[in-house]
XYZ file of C-alpha atoms in Angstrom:
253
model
C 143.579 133.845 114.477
C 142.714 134.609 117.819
C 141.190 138.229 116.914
C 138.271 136.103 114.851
C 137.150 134.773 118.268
C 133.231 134.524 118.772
C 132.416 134.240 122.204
C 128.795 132.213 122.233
C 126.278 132.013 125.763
C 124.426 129.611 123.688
C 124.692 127.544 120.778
C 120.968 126.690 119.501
C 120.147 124.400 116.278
C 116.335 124.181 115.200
C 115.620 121.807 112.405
C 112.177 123.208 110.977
C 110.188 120.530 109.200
C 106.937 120.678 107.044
C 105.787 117.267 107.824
C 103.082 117.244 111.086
C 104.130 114.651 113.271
C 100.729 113.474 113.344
C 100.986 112.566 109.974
C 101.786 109.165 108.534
C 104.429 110.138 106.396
C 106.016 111.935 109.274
C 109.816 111.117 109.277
C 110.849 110.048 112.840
C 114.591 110.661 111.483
C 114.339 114.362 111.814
C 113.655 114.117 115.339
C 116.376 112.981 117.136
C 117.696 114.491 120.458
C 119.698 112.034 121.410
C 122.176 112.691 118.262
C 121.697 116.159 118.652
C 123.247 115.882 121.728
C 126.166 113.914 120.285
C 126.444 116.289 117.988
C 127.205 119.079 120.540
C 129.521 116.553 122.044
C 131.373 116.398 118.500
C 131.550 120.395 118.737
C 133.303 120.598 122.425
C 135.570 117.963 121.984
C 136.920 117.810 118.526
C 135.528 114.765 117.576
C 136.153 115.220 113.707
C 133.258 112.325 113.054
C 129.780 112.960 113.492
C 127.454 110.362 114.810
C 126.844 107.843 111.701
C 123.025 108.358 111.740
C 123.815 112.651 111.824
C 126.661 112.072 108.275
C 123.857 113.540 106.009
C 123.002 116.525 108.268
C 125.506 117.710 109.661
C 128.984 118.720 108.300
C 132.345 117.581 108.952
C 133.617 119.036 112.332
C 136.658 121.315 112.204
C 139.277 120.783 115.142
C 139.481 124.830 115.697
C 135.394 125.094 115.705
C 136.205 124.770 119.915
C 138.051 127.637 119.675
C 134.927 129.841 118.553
C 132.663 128.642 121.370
C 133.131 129.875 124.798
C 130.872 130.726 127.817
C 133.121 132.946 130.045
C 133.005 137.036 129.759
C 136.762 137.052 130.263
C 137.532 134.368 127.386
C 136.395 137.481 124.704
C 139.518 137.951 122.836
C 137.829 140.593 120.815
C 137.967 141.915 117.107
C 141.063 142.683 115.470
C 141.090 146.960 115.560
C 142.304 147.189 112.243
C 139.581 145.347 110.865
C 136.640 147.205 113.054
C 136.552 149.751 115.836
C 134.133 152.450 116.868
C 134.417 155.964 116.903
C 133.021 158.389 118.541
C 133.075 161.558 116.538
C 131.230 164.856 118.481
C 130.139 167.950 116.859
C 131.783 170.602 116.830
C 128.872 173.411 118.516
C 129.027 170.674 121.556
C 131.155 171.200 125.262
C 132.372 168.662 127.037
C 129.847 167.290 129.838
C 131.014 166.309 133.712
C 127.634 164.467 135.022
C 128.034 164.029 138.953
C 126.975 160.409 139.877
C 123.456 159.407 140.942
C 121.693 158.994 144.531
C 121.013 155.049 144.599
C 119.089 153.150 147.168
C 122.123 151.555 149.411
C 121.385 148.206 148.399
C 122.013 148.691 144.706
C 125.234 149.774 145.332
C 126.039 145.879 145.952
C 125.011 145.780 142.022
C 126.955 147.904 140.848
C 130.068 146.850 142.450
C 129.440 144.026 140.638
C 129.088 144.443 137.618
C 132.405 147.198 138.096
C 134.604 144.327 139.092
C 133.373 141.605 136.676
C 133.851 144.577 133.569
C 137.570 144.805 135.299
C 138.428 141.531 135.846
C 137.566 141.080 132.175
C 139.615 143.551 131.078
C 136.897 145.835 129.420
C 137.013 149.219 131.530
C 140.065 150.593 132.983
C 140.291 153.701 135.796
C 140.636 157.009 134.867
C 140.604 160.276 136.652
C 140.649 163.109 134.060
C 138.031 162.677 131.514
C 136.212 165.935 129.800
C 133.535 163.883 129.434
C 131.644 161.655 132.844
C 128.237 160.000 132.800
C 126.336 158.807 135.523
C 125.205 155.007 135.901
C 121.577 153.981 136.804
C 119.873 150.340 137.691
C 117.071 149.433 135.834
C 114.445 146.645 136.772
C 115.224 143.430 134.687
C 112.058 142.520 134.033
C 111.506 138.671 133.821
C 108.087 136.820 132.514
C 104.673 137.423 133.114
C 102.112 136.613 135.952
C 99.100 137.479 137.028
C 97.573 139.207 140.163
C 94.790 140.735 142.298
C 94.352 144.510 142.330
C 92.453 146.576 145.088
C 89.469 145.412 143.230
C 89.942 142.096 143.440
C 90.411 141.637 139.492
C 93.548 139.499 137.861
C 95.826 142.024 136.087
C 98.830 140.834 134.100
C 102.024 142.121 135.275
C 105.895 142.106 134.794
C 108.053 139.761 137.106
C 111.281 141.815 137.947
C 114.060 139.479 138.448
C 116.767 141.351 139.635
C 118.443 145.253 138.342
C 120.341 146.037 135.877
C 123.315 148.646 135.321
C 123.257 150.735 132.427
C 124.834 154.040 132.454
C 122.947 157.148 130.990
C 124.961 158.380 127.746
C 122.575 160.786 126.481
C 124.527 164.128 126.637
C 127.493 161.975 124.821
C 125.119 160.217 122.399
C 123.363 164.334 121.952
C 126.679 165.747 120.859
C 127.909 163.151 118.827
C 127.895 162.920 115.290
C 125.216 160.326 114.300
C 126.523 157.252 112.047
C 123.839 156.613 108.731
C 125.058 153.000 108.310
C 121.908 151.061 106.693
C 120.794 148.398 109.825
C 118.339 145.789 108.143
C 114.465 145.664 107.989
C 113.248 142.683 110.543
C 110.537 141.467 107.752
C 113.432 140.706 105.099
C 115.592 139.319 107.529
C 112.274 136.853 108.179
C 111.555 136.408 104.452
C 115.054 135.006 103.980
C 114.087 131.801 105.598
C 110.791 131.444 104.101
C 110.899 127.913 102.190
C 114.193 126.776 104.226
C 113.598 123.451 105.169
C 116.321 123.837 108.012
C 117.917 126.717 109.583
C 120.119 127.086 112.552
C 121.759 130.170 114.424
C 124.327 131.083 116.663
C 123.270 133.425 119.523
C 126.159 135.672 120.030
C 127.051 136.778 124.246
C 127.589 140.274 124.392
C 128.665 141.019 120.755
C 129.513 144.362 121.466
C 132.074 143.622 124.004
C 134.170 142.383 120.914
C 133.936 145.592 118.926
C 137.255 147.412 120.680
C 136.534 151.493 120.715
C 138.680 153.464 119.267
C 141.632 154.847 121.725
C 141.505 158.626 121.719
C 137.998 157.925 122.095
C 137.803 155.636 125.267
C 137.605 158.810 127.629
C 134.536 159.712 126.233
C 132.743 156.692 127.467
C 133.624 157.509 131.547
C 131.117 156.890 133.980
C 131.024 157.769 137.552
C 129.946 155.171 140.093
C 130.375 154.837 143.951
C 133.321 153.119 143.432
C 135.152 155.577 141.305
C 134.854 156.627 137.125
C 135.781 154.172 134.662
C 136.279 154.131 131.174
C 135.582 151.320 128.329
C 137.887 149.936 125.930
C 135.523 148.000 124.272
C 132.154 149.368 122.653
C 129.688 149.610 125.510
C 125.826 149.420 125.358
C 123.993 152.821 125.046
C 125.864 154.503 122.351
C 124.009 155.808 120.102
C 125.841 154.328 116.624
C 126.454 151.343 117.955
C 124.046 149.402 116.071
C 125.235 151.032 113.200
C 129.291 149.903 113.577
C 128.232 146.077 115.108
C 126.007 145.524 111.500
C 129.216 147.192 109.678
C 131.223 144.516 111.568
C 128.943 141.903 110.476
C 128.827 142.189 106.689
């Protein structure tokens, strides 16, 4: 079923042991990185037999699992809309708000056109001219790791690498006037606690999960934003909405 597509960046497995590898007893079988690579191979290419000394570890491989592993923004299929969607109900004391776009230094404007035409080659915005509703788009430093410098007197101060901008667009007179969603998003510490005493544990980092939660059509319009380039408006739900969180966790249960 092609609307249960989960596009994946990455694909991590960590095998958490108790034994120290200093110790005697340590079991040199856990660590094995040359059949966890084979293993990956057995995900990307069907292989429906893992390597013979990864049979106890690892489960059979299913010839669709390639299928649910992609790396490309315009291989998301998305989520079926009758199973999730988000909406984006407003209050009713709240007017519609026209935001004119934003002075940006020249050179961002490179940025931003982008990130405009990989969001249409993709398929996830679409032009429109005649939404009630416009907000403006803004870069953002992407802040990268940490180094450490000289100030004017002459002591090393940690600071922020910025690796580049980001585009996000600025949704809070939308996110002010709409109706806020009370869906239950889970406590961090509980989340933690429920792989206390796992032996092993794995996860799959999800790219851009909320690019596969499709937005509601009579409410598309609402998420317009005005750029240099014209106003477009999302089908899919976009970052900075205020109950997102809440409709991706409903998705995920």
């Amino acid at each position: 079923n092609e609307s249960d597509f989960l596009l994946m960046e990455e694909a991590d497995a960590f095998i958490a042991i108790h034994d120290e590898p200093i110790s005697p007893e340590f079991n040199a079988t856990y660590y094995d990185p040359e059949g966890d690579i084979f293993i990956l191979e057995a995900l990307l290419n069907n292989d429906p037999e893992p390597p013979s000394n990864q049979k106890d570890y690892f489960p059979s491989v299913r010839k669709d699992l390639k299928k649910a592993i992609s790396w490309k923004l315009t291989d998301i299929k998305g989520i079926d809309p009758k199973f999730c969607s988000h909406k984006i109900l407003l209050e009713e004391d709240f007017a519609p708000k026209v935001q004119s776009q934003m002075r940006v230094n020249p050179k961002i404007n490179d940025v931003i056109k982008k990130e405009v035409e990989k969001l249409l080659d993709a398929g996830l915005i679409y032009p429109i001219s005649d939404s009630p509703w416009v907000s403006p788009v803004h870069c953002v430093p992407k802040k990268g790791g940490m180094t450490v410098i000289k100030n004017d007197e002459n002591e090393l101060v940690p600071t922020r690498l910025v690796t580049g901008c980001r585009v996000c667009i600025d949704y809070r007179k939308l996110n002010e006037a709409t109706r806020k969603d009370h869906f239950p998003l889970p406590f961090m510490d509980q989340m933690l606690e429920r792989l206390a005493e796992n032996e092993y544990y794995c996860f799959l980092d999800g790219f851009l999960g909320y690019f596969q939660i499709p937005i509601d059509p009579k409410d598309q319009e609402k998420t317009t934003f005005t750029c240099p380039y014209g106003t477009f408006a999302y089908k899919c739900m976009s970052f900075g909405l205020c109950n997102a969180p809440g409709t991706f966790q409903r998705c995920m249960m």
